[in-house]
Amino acid sequence: MDIFNQTACQLIKMLQSKEITSRQLVESVIDRIGAVDSKINAFVYVDNTAALEKADEIDARRANGEPLGALAGIPVALKDNLLYCRRPVTCASNILKGYYSSYNATVVEKLIGADAVIIGVANMDEFAMGSSCETSCYGPSRNPWNQDCITGGSSGGSAAAVAADETILALGSDTGGSIRQPSALCGVVGMKPTYGRVSRYGLVAFASSLDQIGPITKSVADNALLLQVISGYDHRDSTSINEDVPDYSASLGESIKGLKIGIPKEYFLYGMDSDIETATKKAIETFQQLGAQPVEISLPYTEYAIATYYIIATAEASANLARFDGVRYGNRAKDADNLIDMYCKTKSQGFGAEVKRRILLGTYVLSSGYYDAYYKKAQKVRTLIRDDFSKAFQKVDCIVAPTSPTSAFKIGEKIDDPLTMYLSDIFTISLNLAGLPGISIPCGFSKDSLPIGLQIIGKPFDESTILRAAYAFEQNTVFHTQKPNLV
Amino acid sequence: MEFEPVIGLEVHVQLNTKSKLFCSCATVFGAEPNTQVCPVCLGHPGVLPVMNRKALEYAVLCGLALNCSISRFSKFDRKNYFYPDLPKNYQVSQFDKPFCYNGFVTIHVDGKDKRIGVTRAHLEEDAGKLLHSDAGAGSGVDFNRTGIPLLEIVSEPDISSPEEAYAYLTALKSIIGYLDISDCNMEEGSLRCDANVSIRPKGQKEFGVKAEIKNMNSFRGVLKAVSYEIDRQTEVLLCGGKVVQETRLWDADKNMTFSMRSKEEAHDYRYFPEPDLVPVVLTEANIEEIRKYLPELPSARMKRFVMDYGITEYDAEVLTGDKKLADYYEDCTRLFNDYKSISNWIQSELLRELNDRKLPVTASSVCPKKLTDMLRLIQNGTISGKIAKTVFAQMFETGKDADTIIKEKGLVQISDPDELKKIIADVIDSNGSIVDDYKGGKEKSFMFLVGQVMKATKGKANPQVVNQMLKDAIG
Ligand SMILES: [Zn+2]
């Protein structure tokens, strides 16, 4: 038995019973990274020395019988858009190469407070803009199940690292599906919490009203564990909500008998792969066998979700990314003649094509004369999409849908076709617009042996219910026990 | 053709909160560059703003003082433009839901009251300051000012002359001073003013094309710039030209405005709601809670001074224009009952000394107690009013009280007839012809004799006693 391929919950028991030490665990994970990351490219930065020092510190404290945090000694990977003081953070963009964080993100503070071992920083789409991890300035991460395929994105590095056992836990961020879609494509568990559940302080903003940090893990129980650590109100994030954080692990084993599961009919109209459709329908049957009650629901505004999303997200992004101008930090173009020239060259050289595309789109939709037709209208549709879900949730306890319309596609296959690429998020994007929590769990494999994910969507701040449903499904299926063959 | 000006003012007031609008950095003026900064106000990646509740309270308080309606629902918006002094390259401001709207300020010009409408007052964050090196080695940015709360107060185009513009600014500064929410110092930049100026033929309803004037750094400057701009536009129209919509800069050295950018070059600020902040909802109770902090405002205090202290409206207006000065006056009235005399001494001697030294009244070395003690010495005849002016100057200079100075300098008034007898006799003896003139009916000659007595006593003789004794002696 290897140490690195265990779940966090298993490892915590092993550490507590002193079956293993944190040093052994961290060494095992470091060795694993050394063995497979050249194939996967999940990490952009690994700090072995710091990780081992932390592991030793935890071991010493454990030996002294000192109290330890919930994640004591467990390796966690950060996405490259989370600030960790005095460490590099780049958002996988040339414009920030060489930039070091000057403070800790709230989630990083919480990980440190829980005695986690931050093992490194995972690859992503540049500024979280992408669904394939191909827009990274470090090159794409590769899917552990088939290295010719994408990992999904934007948290592709985080999902791939978990799937390839290069870390035990990982954090991602999800603006339109960036945690759930790569989790689905890599066969791991990924959750986007309710907007406001987790502080965004220290997450480099892509689209402020949609971004949310969440856990990517090997199991549902691990997901509950990590969510517990990062959740909660933060006075530094005005949009975080002061709601009690329940004990997510406590209700995991409870029965889902009688749980009403909504099946949105619109989600089956948009040409998903037949493998996906089959796996999703089978998953619904499984739920039924477990005593849950499927109910057909309607989310009529679904078809407008992608358009709405790409207006709101790009509008916010166009302002959020304006600060990367080479004036105060980051990379500044050296050959500029004057201020305007410096702005133009810095941004031209620093940003990749997809980021530029979205900044331009966002600038356009906010421009005078276009604002009402685009941005304002999109905000109205956003409200309608939110209302869709509110109505549905009067009838059901959670909603089940595919996470992604396809399994992992080939690297390079869609990168030149942004509109097709944007469709990758068709099932995930509405949740961000509505602010709802959603979890993706493994629910099968395609004909090409690539993982398929099932998405369970919950009411606002009802992560407990979707975790309970996900756990019940996981405990009664075997998909999560499959591992990619990497060596 | 006769033209009339239409003027609207946009005033930015830096609120004197201890910390910035969206972070906890200090706001002290004049600190070393970039010593009052943090990741939030430097616009580092991942930071989020948190609204300073105090700034909101100040904004609402000001709105109430300006007779504004207060929005029950307001929000912040992002105003997008690129400039190196703006770290995020957007300014968090308020677009369509300002905290305060629809108010007015009453001004007094030519003995008449006039209401100038206040369209809105909203909160926004200040930008940094560019520092250019003389050696041409490049430019730096001081971000200490970045994120300091600004209240932008926009007037209706109700102002019809440069003098009214001046009066509006003075009234606004006075009110804000009473609220103690800003230093309102134009030289230090804690109050900034842009003017929208247009002219139209007298009687015409439609507005003319306006120019926005920037870069004035004193109230006088606003007065001069607006006057200049009215003359300039008048000349353009009289010569058959057209006024173009543009932004113009006031050059205080040349006393002229210069075109900075035309309407075509104007920014598209692409305002949209700030997603990092939640809308601000104010209940009736919230607003009433803030209203409790509303002090007596200058116009009300002026009226009360006229009523309570029997001074003229003019005097009351001077005294109440600055809250601290009015406080000083009222402190004096609690110590001494000749209210007119207090008013006169403050307006003549005290204000002159303060203005000469560019000091606020709070820095006066003569406190109300010292001033009124001195006035009491005049009242009881210890010193003459004339000597008192010398005493006051000494008091201001040294900070000593009147008693001490009078004793040190031997300035006590001579009222004892025995002491004066010989001097008066000498004056009569050596001015025989003048005494005769007086006896012959020349009233003026009497004043000369009094003067001679005063001269002989170095001004210390009690004039009333001298008058009486002289009359008795000459008979
Ligand atoms: Zn700051």
mmCIF file with all atom_site columns, C-alpha atoms in Angstrom, chain A residues 31-203:
data_model
loop_
_atom_site.group_PDB
_atom_site.id
_atom_site.type_symbol
_atom_site.label_atom_id
_atom_site.label_alt_id
_atom_site.label_comp_id
_atom_site.label_asym_id
_atom_site.label_entity_id
_atom_site.label_seq_id
_atom_site.pdbx_PDB_ins_code
_atom_site.Cartn_x
_atom_site.Cartn_y
_atom_site.Cartn_z
_atom_site.occupancy
_atom_site.B_iso_or_equiv
_atom_site.pdbx_formal_charge
_atom_site.auth_seq_id
_atom_site.auth_comp_id
_atom_site.auth_asym_id
_atom_site.auth_atom_id
_atom_site.pdbx_PDB_model_num
ATOM 1   C CA . ASP A 1 31  ? 8.200   11.375 -4.494  1.00 0.00 ? 31  ASP A CA 1
ATOM 2   C CA . ARG A 1 32  ? 4.941   10.903 -6.335  1.00 0.00 ? 32  ARG A CA 1
ATOM 3   C CA . ILE A 1 33  ? 5.166   14.404 -7.784  1.00 0.00 ? 33  ILE A CA 1
ATOM 4   C CA . GLY A 1 34  ? 8.723   13.636 -8.839  1.00 0.00 ? 34  GLY A CA 1
ATOM 5   C CA . ALA A 1 35  ? 7.586   10.423 -10.464 1.00 0.00 ? 35  ALA A CA 1
ATOM 6   C CA . VAL A 1 36  ? 4.557   11.595 -12.416 1.00 0.00 ? 36  VAL A CA 1
ATOM 7   C CA . ASP A 1 37  ? 4.358   15.355 -12.698 1.00 0.00 ? 37  ASP A CA 1
ATOM 8   C CA . SER A 1 38  ? 6.552   15.491 -15.777 1.00 0.00 ? 38  SER A CA 1
ATOM 9   C CA . LYS A 1 39  ? 3.660   13.676 -17.464 1.00 0.00 ? 39  LYS A CA 1
ATOM 10  C CA . ILE A 1 40  ? 0.862   15.650 -15.868 1.00 0.00 ? 40  ILE A CA 1
ATOM 11  C CA . ASN A 1 41  ? 2.225   19.177 -15.416 1.00 0.00 ? 41  ASN A CA 1
ATOM 12  C CA . ALA A 1 42  ? -0.156  19.686 -12.511 1.00 0.00 ? 42  ALA A CA 1
ATOM 13  C CA . PHE A 1 43  ? 2.175   21.869 -10.480 1.00 0.00 ? 43  PHE A CA 1
ATOM 14  C CA . VAL A 1 44  ? 3.732   25.187 -11.333 1.00 0.00 ? 44  VAL A CA 1
ATOM 15  C CA . TYR A 1 45  ? 5.562   25.459 -8.028  1.00 0.00 ? 45  TYR A CA 1
ATOM 16  C CA . VAL A 1 46  ? 6.455   22.962 -5.320  1.00 0.00 ? 46  VAL A CA 1
ATOM 17  C CA . ASP A 1 47  ? 8.262   23.889 -2.130  1.00 0.00 ? 47  ASP A CA 1
ATOM 18  C CA . ASN A 1 48  ? 9.635   20.567 -0.821  1.00 0.00 ? 48  ASN A CA 1
ATOM 19  C CA . THR A 1 49  ? 11.791  22.150 1.858   1.00 0.00 ? 49  THR A CA 1
ATOM 20  C CA . ALA A 1 50  ? 8.982   24.183 3.383   1.00 0.00 ? 50  ALA A CA 1
ATOM 21  C CA . ALA A 1 51  ? 6.593   21.221 3.186   1.00 0.00 ? 51  ALA A CA 1
ATOM 22  C CA . LEU A 1 52  ? 9.033   18.899 4.931   1.00 0.00 ? 52  LEU A CA 1
ATOM 23  C CA . GLU A 1 53  ? 9.801   21.482 7.602   1.00 0.00 ? 53  GLU A CA 1
ATOM 24  C CA . LYS A 1 54  ? 6.105   21.860 8.264   1.00 0.00 ? 54  LYS A CA 1
ATOM 25  C CA . ALA A 1 55  ? 5.704   18.075 8.392   1.00 0.00 ? 55  ALA A CA 1
ATOM 26  C CA . ASP A 1 56  ? 8.504   17.814 10.954  1.00 0.00 ? 56  ASP A CA 1
ATOM 27  C CA . GLU A 1 57  ? 6.953   20.559 13.013  1.00 0.00 ? 57  GLU A CA 1
ATOM 28  C CA . ILE A 1 58  ? 3.618   18.719 13.053  1.00 0.00 ? 58  ILE A CA 1
ATOM 29  C CA . ASP A 1 59  ? 5.315   15.448 13.948  1.00 0.00 ? 59  ASP A CA 1
ATOM 30  C CA . ALA A 1 60  ? 7.131   17.123 16.823  1.00 0.00 ? 60  ALA A CA 1
ATOM 31  C CA . ARG A 1 61  ? 3.970   18.722 18.111  1.00 0.00 ? 61  ARG A CA 1
ATOM 32  C CA . ARG A 1 62  ? 2.134   15.430 17.830  1.00 0.00 ? 62  ARG A CA 1
ATOM 33  C CA . ALA A 1 63  ? 4.918   13.674 19.747  1.00 0.00 ? 63  ALA A CA 1
ATOM 34  C CA . ASN A 1 64  ? 4.579   16.316 22.477  1.00 0.00 ? 64  ASN A CA 1
ATOM 35  C CA . GLY A 1 65  ? 0.885   15.655 22.681  1.00 0.00 ? 65  GLY A CA 1
ATOM 36  C CA . GLU A 1 66  ? 0.023   19.191 21.617  1.00 0.00 ? 66  GLU A CA 1
ATOM 37  C CA . PRO A 1 67  ? -3.418  19.864 20.153  1.00 0.00 ? 67  PRO A CA 1
ATOM 38  C CA . LEU A 1 68  ? -3.403  19.813 16.336  1.00 0.00 ? 68  LEU A CA 1
ATOM 39  C CA . GLY A 1 69  ? -5.674  21.249 13.655  1.00 0.00 ? 69  GLY A CA 1
ATOM 40  C CA . ALA A 1 70  ? -8.190  19.329 11.562  1.00 0.00 ? 70  ALA A CA 1
ATOM 41  C CA . LEU A 1 71  ? -5.772  18.860 8.643   1.00 0.00 ? 71  LEU A CA 1
ATOM 42  C CA . ALA A 1 72  ? -2.607  18.296 10.673  1.00 0.00 ? 72  ALA A CA 1
ATOM 43  C CA . GLY A 1 73  ? 0.154   17.084 8.409   1.00 0.00 ? 73  GLY A CA 1
ATOM 44  C CA . ILE A 1 74  ? -2.067  16.620 5.321   1.00 0.00 ? 74  ILE A CA 1
ATOM 45  C CA . PRO A 1 75  ? -0.655  17.941 2.015   1.00 0.00 ? 75  PRO A CA 1
ATOM 46  C CA . VAL A 1 76  ? -2.826  20.489 0.243   1.00 0.00 ? 76  VAL A CA 1
ATOM 47  C CA . ALA A 1 77  ? -2.220  22.073 -3.163  1.00 0.00 ? 77  ALA A CA 1
ATOM 48  C CA . LEU A 1 78  ? -3.275  25.654 -3.847  1.00 0.00 ? 78  LEU A CA 1
ATOM 49  C CA . LYS A 1 79  ? -4.500  26.935 -7.172  1.00 0.00 ? 79  LYS A CA 1
ATOM 50  C CA . ASP A 1 80  ? -2.130  29.523 -8.655  1.00 0.00 ? 80  ASP A CA 1
ATOM 51  C CA . ASN A 1 81  ? -4.615  32.316 -7.979  1.00 0.00 ? 81  ASN A CA 1
ATOM 52  C CA . LEU A 1 82  ? -4.566  32.086 -4.171  1.00 0.00 ? 82  LEU A CA 1
ATOM 53  C CA . LEU A 1 83  ? -2.220  34.349 -2.263  1.00 0.00 ? 83  LEU A CA 1
ATOM 54  C CA . TYR A 1 84  ? 0.241   32.701 0.085   1.00 0.00 ? 84  TYR A CA 1
ATOM 55  C CA . CYS A 1 85  ? 2.476   35.270 1.740   1.00 0.00 ? 85  CYS A CA 1
ATOM 56  C CA . ARG A 1 86  ? 6.025   35.523 0.353   1.00 0.00 ? 86  ARG A CA 1
ATOM 57  C CA . ARG A 1 87  ? 5.315   32.814 -2.237  1.00 0.00 ? 87  ARG A CA 1
ATOM 58  C CA . PRO A 1 88  ? 4.996   33.315 -5.982  1.00 0.00 ? 88  PRO A CA 1
ATOM 59  C CA . VAL A 1 89  ? 1.497   33.633 -7.401  1.00 0.00 ? 89  VAL A CA 1
ATOM 60  C CA . THR A 1 90  ? 1.025   34.129 -11.142 1.00 0.00 ? 90  THR A CA 1
ATOM 61  C CA . CYS A 1 91  ? -2.495  33.047 -12.194 1.00 0.00 ? 91  CYS A CA 1
ATOM 62  C CA . ALA A 1 92  ? -0.558  31.145 -14.877 1.00 0.00 ? 92  ALA A CA 1
ATOM 63  C CA . SER A 1 93  ? 0.061   34.442 -16.620 1.00 0.00 ? 93  SER A CA 1
ATOM 64  C CA . ASN A 1 94  ? 3.255   35.958 -17.945 1.00 0.00 ? 94  ASN A CA 1
ATOM 65  C CA . ILE A 1 95  ? 2.144   39.324 -16.643 1.00 0.00 ? 95  ILE A CA 1
ATOM 66  C CA . LEU A 1 96  ? 2.570   38.136 -13.031 1.00 0.00 ? 96  LEU A CA 1
ATOM 67  C CA . LYS A 1 97  ? 5.631   35.937 -13.410 1.00 0.00 ? 97  LYS A CA 1
ATOM 68  C CA . GLY A 1 98  ? 8.013   36.854 -10.610 1.00 0.00 ? 98  GLY A CA 1
ATOM 69  C CA . TYR A 1 99  ? 5.274   38.364 -8.424  1.00 0.00 ? 99  TYR A CA 1
ATOM 70  C CA . TYR A 1 100 ? 5.268   37.324 -4.762  1.00 0.00 ? 100 TYR A CA 1
ATOM 71  C CA . SER A 1 101 ? 2.258   37.524 -2.461  1.00 0.00 ? 101 SER A CA 1
ATOM 72  C CA . SER A 1 102 ? 2.444   40.159 0.237   1.00 0.00 ? 102 SER A CA 1
ATOM 73  C CA . TYR A 1 103 ? -0.273  38.630 2.399   1.00 0.00 ? 103 TYR A CA 1
ATOM 74  C CA . ASN A 1 104 ? -2.225  35.426 2.979   1.00 0.00 ? 104 ASN A CA 1
ATOM 75  C CA . ALA A 1 105 ? -5.596  34.671 1.449   1.00 0.00 ? 105 ALA A CA 1
ATOM 76  C CA . THR A 1 106 ? -8.191  33.928 4.129   1.00 0.00 ? 106 THR A CA 1
ATOM 77  C CA . VAL A 1 107 ? -8.415  30.301 2.952   1.00 0.00 ? 107 VAL A CA 1
ATOM 78  C CA . VAL A 1 108 ? -4.627  30.000 3.193   1.00 0.00 ? 108 VAL A CA 1
ATOM 79  C CA . GLU A 1 109 ? -4.750  31.406 6.707   1.00 0.00 ? 109 GLU A CA 1
ATOM 80  C CA . LYS A 1 110 ? -7.387  28.826 7.545   1.00 0.00 ? 110 LYS A CA 1
ATOM 81  C CA . LEU A 1 111 ? -5.315  25.986 6.064   1.00 0.00 ? 111 LEU A CA 1
ATOM 82  C CA . ILE A 1 112 ? -2.317  27.124 8.099   1.00 0.00 ? 112 ILE A CA 1
ATOM 83  C CA . GLY A 1 113 ? -4.553  27.366 11.159  1.00 0.00 ? 113 GLY A CA 1
ATOM 84  C CA . ALA A 1 114 ? -5.662  23.767 10.542  1.00 0.00 ? 114 ALA A CA 1
ATOM 85  C CA . ASP A 1 115 ? -1.995  22.678 10.404  1.00 0.00 ? 115 ASP A CA 1
ATOM 86  C CA . ALA A 1 116 ? -2.207  21.580 6.763   1.00 0.00 ? 116 ALA A CA 1
ATOM 87  C CA . VAL A 1 117 ? 1.010   21.216 4.770   1.00 0.00 ? 117 VAL A CA 1
ATOM 88  C CA . ILE A 1 118 ? 0.874   23.441 1.716   1.00 0.00 ? 118 ILE A CA 1
ATOM 89  C CA . ILE A 1 119 ? 2.716   21.338 -0.797  1.00 0.00 ? 119 ILE A CA 1
ATOM 90  C CA . GLY A 1 120 ? 2.684   23.581 -3.841  1.00 0.00 ? 120 GLY A CA 1
ATOM 91  C CA . VAL A 1 121 ? 0.787   25.601 -6.361  1.00 0.00 ? 121 VAL A CA 1
ATOM 92  C CA . ALA A 1 122 ? -1.256  23.988 -9.119  1.00 0.00 ? 122 ALA A CA 1
ATOM 93  C CA . ASN A 1 123 ? -1.569  24.964 -12.770 1.00 0.00 ? 123 ASN A CA 1
ATOM 94  C CA . MET A 1 124 ? -4.679  26.640 -14.144 1.00 0.00 ? 124 MET A CA 1
ATOM 95  C CA . ASP A 1 125 ? -6.056  28.462 -17.137 1.00 0.00 ? 125 ASP A CA 1
ATOM 96  C CA . GLU A 1 126 ? -4.623  31.967 -17.276 1.00 0.00 ? 126 GLU A CA 1
ATOM 97  C CA . PHE A 1 127 ? -6.560  34.086 -14.780 1.00 0.00 ? 127 PHE A CA 1
ATOM 98  C CA . ALA A 1 128 ? -9.019  31.159 -14.543 1.00 0.00 ? 128 ALA A CA 1
ATOM 99  C CA . MET A 1 129 ? -10.260 31.888 -18.045 1.00 0.00 ? 129 MET A CA 1
ATOM 100 C CA . GLY A 1 130 ? -10.690 28.609 -19.833 1.00 0.00 ? 130 GLY A CA 1
ATOM 101 C CA . SER A 1 131 ? -12.228 25.173 -19.584 1.00 0.00 ? 131 SER A CA 1
ATOM 102 C CA . SER A 1 132 ? -9.199  23.096 -20.491 1.00 0.00 ? 132 SER A CA 1
ATOM 103 C CA . CYS A 1 133 ? -6.157  24.439 -18.642 1.00 0.00 ? 133 CYS A CA 1
ATOM 104 C CA . GLU A 1 134 ? -4.679  25.117 -22.075 1.00 0.00 ? 134 GLU A CA 1
ATOM 105 C CA . THR A 1 135 ? -4.475  28.893 -21.680 1.00 0.00 ? 135 THR A CA 1
ATOM 106 C CA . SER A 1 136 ? -1.835  28.577 -18.948 1.00 0.00 ? 136 SER A CA 1
ATOM 107 C CA . CYS A 1 137 ? 1.496   30.227 -19.649 1.00 0.00 ? 137 CYS A CA 1
ATOM 108 C CA . TYR A 1 138 ? 3.074   27.027 -18.288 1.00 0.00 ? 138 TYR A CA 1
ATOM 109 C CA . GLY A 1 139 ? 1.425   24.862 -20.939 1.00 0.00 ? 139 GLY A CA 1
ATOM 110 C CA . PRO A 1 140 ? -1.589  22.610 -20.316 1.00 0.00 ? 140 PRO A CA 1
ATOM 111 C CA . SER A 1 141 ? -1.889  20.146 -17.496 1.00 0.00 ? 141 SER A CA 1
ATOM 112 C CA . ARG A 1 142 ? -2.529  16.656 -18.823 1.00 0.00 ? 142 ARG A CA 1
ATOM 113 C CA . ASN A 1 143 ? -5.331  14.364 -17.829 1.00 0.00 ? 143 ASN A CA 1
ATOM 114 C CA . PRO A 1 144 ? -3.996  11.530 -15.626 1.00 0.00 ? 144 PRO A CA 1
ATOM 115 C CA . TRP A 1 145 ? -6.393  9.115  -17.361 1.00 0.00 ? 145 TRP A CA 1
ATOM 116 C CA . ASN A 1 146 ? -5.060  9.950  -20.801 1.00 0.00 ? 146 ASN A CA 1
ATOM 117 C CA . GLN A 1 147 ? -2.253  12.409 -21.169 1.00 0.00 ? 147 GLN A CA 1
ATOM 118 C CA . ASP A 1 148 ? -3.300  13.424 -24.668 1.00 0.00 ? 148 ASP A CA 1
ATOM 119 C CA . CYS A 1 149 ? -6.461  14.822 -23.144 1.00 0.00 ? 149 CYS A CA 1
ATOM 120 C CA . ILE A 1 150 ? -7.192  17.999 -21.294 1.00 0.00 ? 150 ILE A CA 1
ATOM 121 C CA . THR A 1 151 ? -7.831  18.078 -17.573 1.00 0.00 ? 151 THR A CA 1
ATOM 122 C CA . GLY A 1 152 ? -10.670 20.529 -17.867 1.00 0.00 ? 152 GLY A CA 1
ATOM 123 C CA . GLY A 1 153 ? -10.356 23.947 -16.363 1.00 0.00 ? 153 GLY A CA 1
ATOM 124 C CA . SER A 1 154 ? -9.704  26.294 -15.073 1.00 0.00 ? 154 SER A CA 1
ATOM 125 C CA . SER A 1 155 ? -8.649  24.415 -11.920 1.00 0.00 ? 155 SER A CA 1
ATOM 126 C CA . GLY A 1 156 ? -7.089  21.727 -14.129 1.00 0.00 ? 156 GLY A CA 1
ATOM 127 C CA . GLY A 1 157 ? -3.848  21.480 -12.172 1.00 0.00 ? 157 GLY A CA 1
ATOM 128 C CA . SER A 1 158 ? -5.660  21.069 -8.860  1.00 0.00 ? 158 SER A CA 1
ATOM 129 C CA . ALA A 1 159 ? -7.971  18.336 -10.203 1.00 0.00 ? 159 ALA A CA 1
ATOM 130 C CA . ALA A 1 160 ? -5.160  16.523 -12.022 1.00 0.00 ? 160 ALA A CA 1
ATOM 131 C CA . ALA A 1 161 ? -2.910  16.659 -8.958  1.00 0.00 ? 161 ALA A CA 1
ATOM 132 C CA . VAL A 1 162 ? -5.611  15.048 -6.821  1.00 0.00 ? 162 VAL A CA 1
ATOM 133 C CA . ALA A 1 163 ? -6.443  12.467 -9.499  1.00 0.00 ? 163 ALA A CA 1
ATOM 134 C CA . ALA A 1 164 ? -2.767  11.579 -9.959  1.00 0.00 ? 164 ALA A CA 1
ATOM 135 C CA . ASP A 1 165 ? -2.228  11.333 -6.181  1.00 0.00 ? 165 ASP A CA 1
ATOM 136 C CA . GLU A 1 166 ? 0.280   14.187 -6.341  1.00 0.00 ? 166 GLU A CA 1
ATOM 137 C CA . THR A 1 167 ? -1.489  15.771 -3.402  1.00 0.00 ? 167 THR A CA 1
ATOM 138 C CA . ILE A 1 168 ? -4.061  14.610 -0.913  1.00 0.00 ? 168 ILE A CA 1
ATOM 139 C CA . LEU A 1 169 ? -6.274  17.687 -1.077  1.00 0.00 ? 169 LEU A CA 1
ATOM 140 C CA . ALA A 1 170 ? -6.456  20.726 -3.331  1.00 0.00 ? 170 ALA A CA 1
ATOM 141 C CA . LEU A 1 171 ? -8.207  24.056 -3.531  1.00 0.00 ? 171 LEU A CA 1
ATOM 142 C CA . GLY A 1 172 ? -9.673  25.358 -6.746  1.00 0.00 ? 172 GLY A CA 1
ATOM 143 C CA . SER A 1 173 ? -11.818 28.298 -7.676  1.00 0.00 ? 173 SER A CA 1
ATOM 144 C CA . ASP A 1 174 ? -15.019 28.135 -9.655  1.00 0.00 ? 174 ASP A CA 1
ATOM 145 C CA . THR A 1 175 ? -16.424 31.026 -11.680 1.00 0.00 ? 175 THR A CA 1
ATOM 146 C CA . GLY A 1 176 ? -18.439 29.081 -14.247 1.00 0.00 ? 176 GLY A CA 1
ATOM 147 C CA . GLY A 1 177 ? -17.521 25.470 -13.541 1.00 0.00 ? 177 GLY A CA 1
ATOM 148 C CA . SER A 1 178 ? -13.793 25.734 -12.931 1.00 0.00 ? 178 SER A CA 1
ATOM 149 C CA . ILE A 1 179 ? -13.819 23.317 -9.988  1.00 0.00 ? 179 ILE A CA 1
ATOM 150 C CA . ARG A 1 180 ? -16.591 20.957 -11.023 1.00 0.00 ? 180 ARG A CA 1
ATOM 151 C CA . GLN A 1 181 ? -15.756 20.455 -14.700 1.00 0.00 ? 181 GLN A CA 1
ATOM 152 C CA . PRO A 1 182 ? -12.059 19.502 -14.232 1.00 0.00 ? 182 PRO A CA 1
ATOM 153 C CA . SER A 1 183 ? -13.067 17.366 -11.236 1.00 0.00 ? 183 SER A CA 1
ATOM 154 C CA . ALA A 1 184 ? -15.502 15.526 -13.475 1.00 0.00 ? 184 ALA A CA 1
ATOM 155 C CA . LEU A 1 185 ? -12.970 15.146 -16.264 1.00 0.00 ? 185 LEU A CA 1
ATOM 156 C CA . CYS A 1 186 ? -10.265 13.898 -13.896 1.00 0.00 ? 186 CYS A CA 1
ATOM 157 C CA . GLY A 1 187 ? -12.551 11.621 -11.871 1.00 0.00 ? 187 GLY A CA 1
ATOM 158 C CA . VAL A 1 188 ? -12.356 13.347 -8.514  1.00 0.00 ? 188 VAL A CA 1
ATOM 159 C CA . VAL A 1 189 ? -14.744 15.154 -6.172  1.00 0.00 ? 189 VAL A CA 1
ATOM 160 C CA . GLY A 1 190 ? -15.029 18.928 -6.542  1.00 0.00 ? 190 GLY A CA 1
ATOM 161 C CA . MET A 1 191 ? -17.387 21.360 -4.873  1.00 0.00 ? 191 MET A CA 1
ATOM 162 C CA . LYS A 1 192 ? -18.328 24.933 -5.611  1.00 0.00 ? 192 LYS A CA 1
ATOM 163 C CA . PRO A 1 193 ? -19.813 26.197 -2.360  1.00 0.00 ? 193 PRO A CA 1
ATOM 164 C CA . THR A 1 194 ? -22.628 28.752 -2.121  1.00 0.00 ? 194 THR A CA 1
ATOM 165 C CA . TYR A 1 195 ? -21.492 32.252 -3.094  1.00 0.00 ? 195 TYR A CA 1
ATOM 166 C CA . GLY A 1 196 ? -20.505 33.878 0.189   1.00 0.00 ? 196 GLY A CA 1
ATOM 167 C CA . ARG A 1 197 ? -19.778 30.597 2.005   1.00 0.00 ? 197 ARG A CA 1
ATOM 168 C CA . VAL A 1 198 ? -15.991 30.886 1.577   1.00 0.00 ? 198 VAL A CA 1
ATOM 169 C CA . SER A 1 199 ? -14.111 34.183 1.768   1.00 0.00 ? 199 SER A CA 1
ATOM 170 C CA . ARG A 1 200 ? -12.703 35.404 -1.535  1.00 0.00 ? 200 ARG A CA 1
ATOM 171 C CA . TYR A 1 201 ? -10.115 37.576 0.211   1.00 0.00 ? 201 TYR A CA 1
ATOM 172 C CA . GLY A 1 202 ? -6.804  36.673 -1.397  1.00 0.00 ? 202 GLY A CA 1
ATOM 173 C CA . LEU A 1 203 ? -8.318  34.966 -4.436  1.00 0.00 ? 203 LEU A CA 1
#
